[in-house]
């Protein structure tokens, strides 16, 4: 009898070669340029904060898997490493180690494992961790060290300075050199300053097809359009669009955090709606809110709306009638 | 027969603590739970005020249950409950002005607390005076206990103190004193209780 070569299985029949591991390690690679820039500007402190954050995230996930859920170890799928890196990128480089550990416990323990681990969390874990820290430790989380090149001896003294958005929030019109902002020579969280490094990583992710263009373009486009309108109304009071995109966590959030596969909508149309929402809320908070930066809050708010967006923007099914035939009007 | 009633009374009393705890199992009265548990002492006093109202209204309602026409029973219960809330409101204003200031609006809001009306409707209108009194006491103390524990956890994490005694001179995790901390605390508290209630 001939060998039965007809394999019968449920769809999908064609598998891409992707796995959680591959995607997560791609994100890690994409974050490396920004990490190098922060090491250049903040020195050993950047390495310290990032390592503590990654190790704490992995340890928390391991402990919960081992002792609470009693499931198999998942820490090497890379998602805890990505969460740890993103959390570190979102805090000042001179943060105390125990605050980072609390952030890691909140990010992994509350935002991720409580909901059942990777794939089930409605909110981006790293942003939940950051927002928790920002509300809990307002003074430590908003004391930003001034970036200084690594060979600068004065770097040993901890000099702190304002961020562009912080100054804007206090009502001062800032005259920043856009080249400095583009390279990353401004006050801010560990990994959010360097636009060029973040863009390089973002292009890498686009080529690797880890992210699609929809969310970053929608977020940044909306921010630019909205701030351009405000700037057009009164240029002395509101900052220009380029400033808004280069300052704060706009690029980090738009490219790396809003695009998190688990917490963003599934269809392209949904992603556009989601991105526009993030852009609008960010500028609203930056302009009229009490916090200088609104990116993380905006992403969290839109994360909460993702199930609704998914419901609105369902993909068309094959074989579905595009326009239902007109029902006969009943008398 | 007598032994059986004692057993029943004991059951009516203890069920409010864990098995049918009003806030942790039945999820009633969540608004004051989230709003007043910023510290252990606030949670405890809110719980005790509710207990007072619960016991008194349960007694009165089980006494007059046969006089009330079925159609207007809810308004009648509310009138009884509101009277006792006014009593505790004035008493606290007179003798515990500090706590009255902190709890503020939440004391008058006991009138619309689901636990009080729920016990009147589900228990006091069907049972005798003594059983209703015991039920109200058990439910009230269970509520007070839950509020006190939640308040203590939030106080320890949020301001590094317990019952007003500061054990470390530093700032705590501020978010636990604010509203999000109440939701986090209550959610994990319920999860733990459900795990052990199985």
Coordinates of C-alpha atoms in Angstrom, one line a residue:
Chain A
X1 CA 0.0 0.0 0.0
X2 CA 1.3 3.4 -0.9
X3 CA 2.4 5.6 1.8
X4 CA -0.3 8.0 2.8
X5 CA 1.2 11.4 2.1
X6 CA -2.0 13.4 2.4
X7 CA -1.7 15.2 5.7
X8 CA -5.0 16.5 7.0
X9 CA -4.9 19.3 9.4
X10 CA -6.7 22.5 10.4
X11 CA -5.6 25.8 8.9
X12 CA -3.3 27.7 8.9
X13 CA -1.3 25.5 6.4
X14 CA 1.5 27.9 5.6
X15 CA 3.8 28.9 8.5
X16 CA 6.1 31.8 8.5
X17 CA 9.4 31.1 10.3
X18 CA 8.5 33.5 13.1
X19 CA 8.4 32.7 16.7
X20 CA 8.0 34.8 19.9
X21 CA 11.7 34.3 20.6
X22 CA 12.7 35.7 17.1
X23 CA 10.4 38.7 17.4
X24 CA 11.5 39.6 20.9
X25 CA 15.2 39.3 20.2
X26 CA 14.7 41.5 17.1
X27 CA 13.3 44.1 19.4
X28 CA 16.3 43.8 21.7
X29 CA 18.6 44.3 18.7
X30 CA 16.6 47.2 17.6
X31 CA 16.9 48.8 21.0
X32 CA 20.7 48.5 21.1
X33 CA 21.6 51.7 19.1
X34 CA 19.6 53.8 21.6
X35 CA 21.3 51.9 24.5
X36 CA 24.7 52.7 23.0
X37 CA 23.8 56.4 22.9
X38 CA 22.6 56.4 26.5
X39 CA 25.9 54.7 27.6
X40 CA 27.7 57.4 25.7
X41 CA 25.8 60.2 27.5
X42 CA 25.2 58.6 31.0
X43 CA 28.1 56.2 31.3
X44 CA 28.0 53.3 33.7
X45 CA 24.7 54.5 35.2
X46 CA 22.9 53.6 31.9
X47 CA 24.4 50.0 32.0
X48 CA 23.6 49.7 35.7
X49 CA 19.9 50.7 35.4
X50 CA 19.3 48.6 32.3
X51 CA 20.9 45.5 33.8
X52 CA 19.0 45.8 37.1
X53 CA 15.8 46.3 35.2
X54 CA 16.3 43.2 32.9
X55 CA 17.5 40.9 35.7
X56 CA 14.6 42.1 38.0
X57 CA 12.0 41.5 35.3
X58 CA 13.3 38.0 34.5
X59 CA 13.6 37.1 38.2
X60 CA 10.0 38.2 38.9
X61 CA 8.7 36.3 36.0
X62 CA 10.6 33.2 37.0
X63 CA 9.5 33.3 40.6
X64 CA 5.8 33.8 39.6
X65 CA 6.0 31.0 37.0
X66 CA 7.8 28.6 39.5
X67 CA 5.9 29.2 42.7
X68 CA 2.5 30.8 41.9
X69 CA 1.5 29.4 38.5
X70 CA 3.6 26.3 38.7
X71 CA 4.0 26.4 34.9
X72 CA 7.0 26.0 32.6
X73 CA 9.7 28.6 32.7
X74 CA 9.1 31.3 30.1
X75 CA 11.8 33.8 30.9
X76 CA 14.0 32.9 27.9
X77 CA 11.3 33.8 25.3
X78 CA 12.8 37.3 25.5
X79 CA 9.6 39.1 26.4
X80 CA 10.8 39.8 30.0
X81 CA 14.1 41.1 28.5
X82 CA 12.2 43.5 26.2
X83 CA 10.0 44.7 29.1
X84 CA 13.1 45.2 31.3
X85 CA 14.9 47.2 28.6
X86 CA 11.8 49.4 27.8
X87 CA 11.3 50.0 31.5
X88 CA 14.9 51.0 31.9
X89 CA 14.7 53.3 28.8
X90 CA 11.7 55.1 30.5
X91 CA 13.3 56.1 33.8
X92 CA 16.0 58.6 34.6
X93 CA 19.5 57.2 34.5
X94 CA 20.3 58.0 38.2
X95 CA 17.4 56.1 39.7
X96 CA 17.9 54.1 42.9
X97 CA 18.1 50.3 42.4
X98 CA 15.1 49.5 44.6
X99 CA 12.8 51.8 42.7
X100 CA 13.7 49.9 39.5
X101 CA 13.0 46.6 41.2
X102 CA 9.6 47.9 42.3
X103 CA 8.9 49.0 38.8
X104 CA 9.9 45.5 37.5
X105 CA 7.6 43.8 40.1
X106 CA 4.7 46.0 38.9
X107 CA 5.4 45.6 35.2
X108 CA 5.8 41.8 35.2
X109 CA 3.8 40.9 38.3
X110 CA 0.7 43.2 38.0
X111 CA 0.6 44.2 34.4
X112 CA 1.6 40.9 32.8
X113 CA 1.4 37.7 34.9
X114 CA -1.8 38.6 36.7
X115 CA -3.6 38.5 33.4
X116 CA -2.0 35.2 32.5
X117 CA 1.4 36.0 31.0
X118 CA 2.5 37.0 27.5
X119 CA -0.4 37.3 25.1
X120 CA -3.1 38.0 27.7
X121 CA -2.0 41.3 29.1
X122 CA -4.3 44.2 28.0
X123 CA -1.8 46.9 29.0
X124 CA 1.8 47.3 28.0
X125 CA 3.8 46.0 31.0
X126 CA 6.7 48.4 30.7
X127 CA 4.4 51.5 30.6
X128 CA 2.4 50.3 33.5
X129 CA 5.7 50.0 35.5
X130 CA 6.8 53.4 34.4
X131 CA 3.5 55.1 35.2
X132 CA 3.3 53.4 38.6
X133 CA 6.8 54.7 39.4
X134 CA 6.0 58.2 38.1
X135 CA 2.9 58.5 40.4
X136 CA 4.6 56.8 43.3
X137 CA 8.0 58.5 43.3
X138 CA 7.3 61.9 41.7
X139 CA 10.6 63.5 42.8
X140 CA 13.0 60.7 41.9
X141 CA 11.3 60.0 38.6
X142 CA 11.6 63.6 37.4
X143 CA 15.2 64.4 38.5
X144 CA 17.0 64.0 35.2
X145 CA 20.8 63.8 35.0
X146 CA 22.2 66.1 32.3
X147 CA 23.8 64.1 29.5
X148 CA 27.6 64.3 29.4
X149 CA 30.0 62.5 27.0
X150 CA 31.6 59.6 28.8
X151 CA 35.1 60.9 28.8
X152 CA 34.1 64.1 30.4
X153 CA 35.6 64.0 33.9
X154 CA 32.8 66.3 35.3
X155 CA 30.4 63.4 34.6
X156 CA 31.4 62.1 38.0
X157 CA 29.5 64.9 39.6
X158 CA 25.8 64.2 39.3
X159 CA 24.5 67.2 37.5
X160 CA 20.8 67.3 37.0
X161 CA 18.9 69.5 34.6
X162 CA 15.5 70.1 33.1
X163 CA 14.0 68.4 30.1
X164 CA 12.7 70.3 27.1
X165 CA 9.1 69.2 27.9
X166 CA 9.5 70.1 31.5
X167 CA 10.5 73.6 30.6
X168 CA 7.6 73.8 28.1
X169 CA 5.2 72.7 30.9
X170 CA 6.4 75.5 33.1
X171 CA 5.5 77.9 30.3
X172 CA 8.9 78.8 29.1
X173 CA 9.4 78.8 25.4
X174 CA 12.6 76.8 24.9
X175 CA 15.1 77.5 22.2
X176 CA 16.6 74.1 21.7
X177 CA 19.1 73.2 19.0
X178 CA 17.3 70.6 16.9
X179 CA 20.6 68.9 16.0
X180 CA 21.2 68.2 19.7
X181 CA 17.7 66.9 20.1
X182 CA 18.1 64.7 17.0
X183 CA 21.3 63.1 18.3
X184 CA 20.1 62.9 21.9
X185 CA 22.0 65.6 23.7
X186 CA 19.2 66.7 26.0
X187 CA 17.8 65.9 29.4
X188 CA 15.4 63.0 29.6
X189 CA 14.9 59.4 30.4
X190 CA 17.6 56.9 29.8
X191 CA 16.8 55.7 26.3
X192 CA 14.3 58.2 24.9
X193 CA 16.6 61.1 23.9
X194 CA 18.3 60.0 20.7
X195 CA 16.0 60.3 17.8
X196 CA 18.5 59.0 15.3
X197 CA 19.2 55.8 17.2
X198 CA 15.5 55.1 17.8
X199 CA 14.8 55.6 14.1
X200 CA 17.6 53.2 13.1
X201 CA 16.1 50.6 15.3
X202 CA 12.6 51.3 14.0
X203 CA 13.8 50.9 10.4
X204 CA 15.4 47.6 11.4
X205 CA 12.1 46.4 12.9
X206 CA 10.2 47.5 9.8
X207 CA 12.6 45.5 7.5
X208 CA 12.3 42.5 9.8
X209 CA 8.5 42.9 9.6
X210 CA 8.2 42.9 13.4
X211 CA 6.2 46.1 13.2
X212 CA 4.2 47.7 10.4
X213 CA 4.2 51.3 9.4
X214 CA 0.7 52.0 10.6
X215 CA 1.1 52.8 14.3
X216 CA 4.3 54.9 14.2
X217 CA 3.1 56.9 11.2
X218 CA -0.3 57.5 12.7
X219 CA 1.0 58.5 16.1
X220 CA 3.7 60.8 14.8
X221 CA 1.6 62.2 12.0
X222 CA -1.3 63.0 14.3
X223 CA 1.1 64.6 16.8
X224 CA 2.7 66.7 14.1
X225 CA -0.7 67.8 12.6
X226 CA -2.3 68.6 15.9
X227 CA 0.7 70.6 17.2
X228 CA 1.0 72.3 13.8
X229 CA -2.5 73.6 14.2
X230 CA -1.8 74.9 17.7
X231 CA 1.5 76.4 16.6
X232 CA -0.2 78.1 13.7
X233 CA -2.7 79.7 16.1
X234 CA -0.1 81.1 18.4
X235 CA 3.6 80.4 17.8
X236 CA 4.7 82.2 21.0
X237 CA 2.6 80.0 23.2
X238 CA 2.8 76.6 21.7
X239 CA 5.8 74.6 20.5
X240 CA 6.3 73.6 16.9
X241 CA 5.7 70.1 15.5
X242 CA 9.3 69.1 15.1
X243 CA 10.0 69.9 18.8
X244 CA 7.0 67.8 19.9
X245 CA 8.3 64.8 17.9
X246 CA 11.9 65.0 19.0
X247 CA 11.2 65.8 22.6
X248 CA 10.3 63.4 25.3
X249 CA 9.3 59.8 24.6
X250 CA 7.4 60.4 21.4
X251 CA 9.7 58.3 19.2
X252 CA 10.3 55.6 21.8
X253 CA 6.6 55.3 22.4
X254 CA 5.5 55.4 18.8
X255 CA 8.0 52.9 17.5
X256 CA 8.6 50.5 20.3
X257 CA 5.8 50.6 22.9
X258 CA 2.6 51.5 21.1
X259 CA 3.5 48.8 18.5
X260 CA 3.6 46.0 21.1
X261 CA 1.7 43.1 19.3
X262 CA -0.2 42.0 22.3
X263 CA -1.7 45.4 23.3
X264 CA -2.3 47.0 19.9
X265 CA -5.2 46.4 17.4
X266 CA -4.9 43.5 14.9
X267 CA -5.9 45.2 11.6
X268 CA -4.2 48.0 9.7
X269 CA -7.3 50.2 9.9
X270 CA -7.5 49.5 13.7
X271 CA -3.9 50.4 14.1
X272 CA -4.5 53.8 12.4
X273 CA -7.4 54.6 14.7
X274 CA -5.3 53.6 17.7
X275 CA -2.3 55.6 16.5
X276 CA -4.4 58.7 15.9
X277 CA -5.9 58.4 19.4
X278 CA -2.4 58.2 21.0
X279 CA -1.2 61.2 19.1
X280 CA -4.2 63.4 20.1
X281 CA -4.1 62.4 23.7
X282 CA -0.3 62.9 23.9
X283 CA -0.5 66.5 22.6
X284 CA -3.6 67.2 24.8
X285 CA -1.7 66.1 27.9
X286 CA 1.5 67.9 26.9
X287 CA -0.3 71.1 26.2
X288 CA -2.9 71.4 28.8
X289 CA -2.2 68.6 31.3
X290 CA -0.3 68.9 34.6
X291 CA 2.3 66.3 33.5
X292 CA 4.9 67.5 31.0
X293 CA 4.9 64.2 29.1
X294 CA 1.7 62.3 28.0
X295 CA 3.0 59.5 25.8
X296 CA 2.8 56.8 28.4
X297 CA -0.7 57.8 29.6
X298 CA -1.9 58.1 26.0
X299 CA -0.7 54.6 25.2
X300 CA -2.3 53.1 28.3
X301 CA -5.6 54.8 27.6
X302 CA -5.6 53.6 24.0
X303 CA -4.6 50.1 25.2
X304 CA -7.8 50.0 27.2
X305 CA -9.8 50.8 24.0
X306 CA -8.1 48.1 21.8
X307 CA -10.8 45.5 22.2
X308 CA -13.4 48.1 21.1
X309 CA -11.2 49.1 18.1
X310 CA -10.8 45.4 17.2
X311 CA -14.5 45.1 17.2
X312 CA -15.0 48.1 14.9
X313 CA -12.3 47.2 12.4
X314 CA -12.9 43.6 11.6
X315 CA -11.2 42.4 8.4
X316 CA -13.5 41.4 5.5
X317 CA -14.2 37.7 5.4
X318 CA -13.8 36.0 2.1
X319 CA -17.1 35.1 0.5
X320 CA -19.0 37.7 2.5
X321 CA -21.5 39.7 0.6
X322 CA -20.1 43.2 0.3
X323 CA -23.4 45.0 0.2
X324 CA -26.4 43.3 1.6
X325 CA -29.2 43.2 -0.9
X326 CA -31.8 45.8 -0.1
X327 CA -34.5 44.4 2.1
X328 CA -37.9 44.6 0.7
X329 CA -39.8 47.3 2.5
X330 CA -42.4 45.7 4.6
X331 CA -45.7 47.3 4.6
Chain B
X1 CA -33.9 22.1 69.1
X2 CA -32.2 24.7 71.3
X3 CA -28.8 23.5 70.3
X4 CA -29.7 23.8 66.7
X5 CA -30.7 27.5 67.0
X6 CA -27.4 28.2 68.7
X7 CA -25.6 26.5 65.9
X8 CA -27.6 28.5 63.4
X9 CA -26.9 31.7 65.2
X10 CA -23.2 31.0 65.2
X11 CA -23.4 30.2 61.5
X12 CA -25.2 33.5 60.9
X13 CA -22.6 35.3 62.8
X14 CA -19.5 33.8 61.2
X15 CA -20.6 33.6 57.6
X16 CA -20.0 37.4 57.2
X17 CA -16.3 37.0 57.9
X18 CA -15.0 34.8 55.1
X19 CA -17.6 32.7 53.4
X20 CA -20.1 35.4 52.6
X21 CA -18.0 38.5 53.3
X22 CA -19.9 41.4 52.0
X23 CA -17.1 43.1 50.2
X24 CA -14.7 40.3 49.4
X25 CA -17.2 37.7 48.2
X26 CA -20.4 39.5 47.4
X27 CA -18.7 42.6 46.1
X28 CA -21.2 45.0 47.8
X29 CA -20.3 48.4 49.2
X30 CA -17.3 48.8 47.0
X31 CA -17.5 52.6 46.8
X32 CA -16.8 53.3 50.5
X33 CA -14.3 50.4 50.4
X34 CA -12.2 52.1 47.7
X35 CA -12.8 55.6 49.1
X36 CA -12.1 55.3 52.8
X37 CA -9.3 52.8 53.1
X38 CA -6.4 55.2 52.9
X39 CA -5.4 54.1 56.3
X40 CA -6.2 51.3 58.8
X41 CA -7.9 53.6 61.2
X42 CA -10.1 55.2 58.5
X43 CA -11.1 51.7 57.2
X44 CA -11.9 50.5 60.7
X45 CA -14.0 53.4 61.7
X46 CA -16.0 53.3 58.4
X47 CA -16.6 49.6 59.0
X48 CA -17.7 50.1 62.6
X49 CA -20.1 52.9 61.6
X50 CA -21.6 50.6 59.0
X51 CA -21.9 47.8 61.5
X52 CA -23.9 50.1 63.8
X53 CA -26.3 51.0 61.1
X54 CA -26.5 47.4 59.9
X55 CA -27.3 45.9 63.3
X56 CA -29.9 48.6 64.3
X57 CA -31.7 48.6 60.9
X58 CA -31.7 44.8 60.8
X59 CA -33.4 44.7 64.3
X60 CA -36.0 47.3 63.5
X61 CA -36.8 45.9 60.1
X62 CA -37.3 42.4 61.4
X63 CA -39.6 43.8 64.1
X64 CA -41.8 45.7 61.6
X65 CA -41.6 43.3 58.7
X66 CA -45.2 42.2 59.1
X67 CA -46.5 45.8 59.1
X68 CA -44.9 46.9 55.9
X69 CA -46.9 46.4 52.7
X70 CA -44.9 44.5 50.1
X71 CA -45.1 47.2 47.5
X72 CA -43.5 49.9 49.5
X73 CA -40.9 47.8 51.4
X74 CA -37.8 49.3 49.8
X75 CA -38.7 53.0 50.6
X76 CA -39.7 51.9 54.1
X77 CA -36.3 50.2 54.6
X78 CA -34.5 53.3 53.3
X79 CA -36.4 55.5 55.8
X80 CA -35.3 53.2 58.7
X81 CA -31.7 53.0 57.4
X82 CA -31.5 56.8 56.9
X83 CA -32.7 57.4 60.5
X84 CA -29.8 55.3 61.9
X85 CA -27.3 56.9 59.5
X86 CA -28.4 60.3 60.8
X87 CA -27.9 59.1 64.4
X88 CA -24.3 57.8 63.7
X89 CA -23.6 60.9 61.6
X90 CA -24.5 63.3 64.4
X91 CA -22.8 61.0 67.1
X92 CA -19.5 61.0 65.1
X93 CA -19.7 64.7 64.5
X94 CA -20.0 65.3 68.2
X95 CA -17.6 62.8 69.7
X96 CA -15.1 61.9 66.9
X97 CA -14.7 65.1 65.0
X98 CA -11.3 64.1 63.6
X99 CA -12.5 60.9 62.0
X100 CA -15.7 62.6 60.9
X101 CA -13.7 65.2 59.0
X102 CA -11.6 62.5 57.1
X103 CA -14.5 60.3 56.2
X104 CA -16.7 63.3 55.3
X105 CA -19.3 62.4 52.7
X106 CA -18.9 58.7 53.1
X107 CA -20.9 58.6 56.4
X108 CA -24.1 60.0 54.9
X109 CA -23.5 57.7 52.0
X110 CA -24.0 54.6 54.2
X111 CA -27.7 55.2 53.4
X112 CA -27.2 53.9 49.9
X113 CA -24.7 51.2 50.9
X114 CA -25.8 48.0 49.2
X115 CA -24.8 45.9 52.1
X116 CA -27.3 47.4 54.5
X117 CA -30.3 47.3 52.1
X118 CA -29.2 43.9 50.9
X119 CA -29.2 42.4 54.4
X120 CA -32.6 44.0 55.1
X121 CA -34.1 42.6 51.9
X122 CA -32.4 39.2 52.0
X123 CA -32.3 38.4 55.7
X124 CA -34.1 40.7 58.1
X125 CA -37.4 40.7 56.2
X126 CA -37.5 36.9 56.5
X127 CA -36.0 36.1 59.9
X128 CA -36.6 36.8 63.6
X129 CA -35.2 39.7 65.6
X130 CA -32.3 37.8 67.3
X131 CA -31.2 36.1 64.1
X132 CA -31.3 39.4 62.2
X133 CA -29.3 41.1 64.9
X134 CA -26.6 38.4 64.8
X135 CA -26.5 38.5 61.0
X136 CA -26.1 42.2 61.0
X137 CA -23.3 42.0 63.6
X138 CA -21.4 39.3 61.7
X139 CA -21.8 41.0 58.3
X140 CA -20.8 44.4 59.8
X141 CA -17.7 43.1 61.6
X142 CA -16.7 41.1 58.5
X143 CA -17.0 44.3 56.5
X144 CA -15.0 46.3 59.1
X145 CA -12.3 43.6 59.2
X146 CA -11.9 43.6 55.4
X147 CA -11.8 47.4 55.4
X148 CA -9.3 47.5 58.2
X149 CA -6.9 45.0 56.5
X150 CA -7.1 46.8 53.2
X151 CA -6.6 50.1 54.9
X152 CA -3.6 48.7 56.8
X153 CA -2.0 47.3 53.6
X154 CA -2.4 50.6 51.8
X155 CA -1.1 52.5 54.8
X156 CA 2.0 50.3 55.2
X157 CA 2.9 50.5 51.5
X158 CA 1.7 54.0 50.8
X159 CA 3.0 55.9 53.8
X160 CA 5.2 53.4 55.7
X161 CA 3.1 53.6 58.9
X162 CA 0.4 51.5 60.6
X163 CA -2.4 52.9 62.7
X164 CA -0.8 56.3 62.4
X165 CA 2.6 55.1 63.7
X166 CA 5.4 55.9 61.3
X167 CA 7.9 53.0 61.5
X168 CA 10.3 54.4 58.7
X169 CA 10.8 58.1 58.3
X170 CA 10.5 58.1 54.5
X171 CA 8.1 58.5 51.7
X172 CA 6.2 55.3 50.8
X173 CA 4.9 54.1 47.4
X174 CA 2.6 57.1 46.9
X175 CA 0.2 55.3 44.5
X176 CA -1.2 53.1 47.3
X177 CA -2.6 56.1 49.0
X178 CA -4.2 57.3 45.8
X179 CA -7.2 55.8 44.1
X180 CA -5.4 53.3 41.8
X181 CA -3.8 51.7 44.9
X182 CA -7.3 51.0 46.3
X183 CA -8.2 49.1 43.1
X184 CA -4.9 47.2 43.1
X185 CA -5.2 46.3 46.8
X186 CA -8.9 45.3 46.6
X187 CA -8.3 43.2 43.5
X188 CA -5.4 41.2 45.0
X189 CA -7.3 40.9 48.3
X190 CA -10.3 39.4 46.6
X191 CA -8.0 37.0 44.6
X192 CA -6.3 35.8 47.8
X193 CA -9.7 35.2 49.6
X194 CA -11.2 33.4 46.6
X195 CA -8.2 31.1 46.5
X196 CA -8.6 30.1 50.1
X197 CA -12.4 30.0 49.9
X198 CA -12.5 27.2 47.3

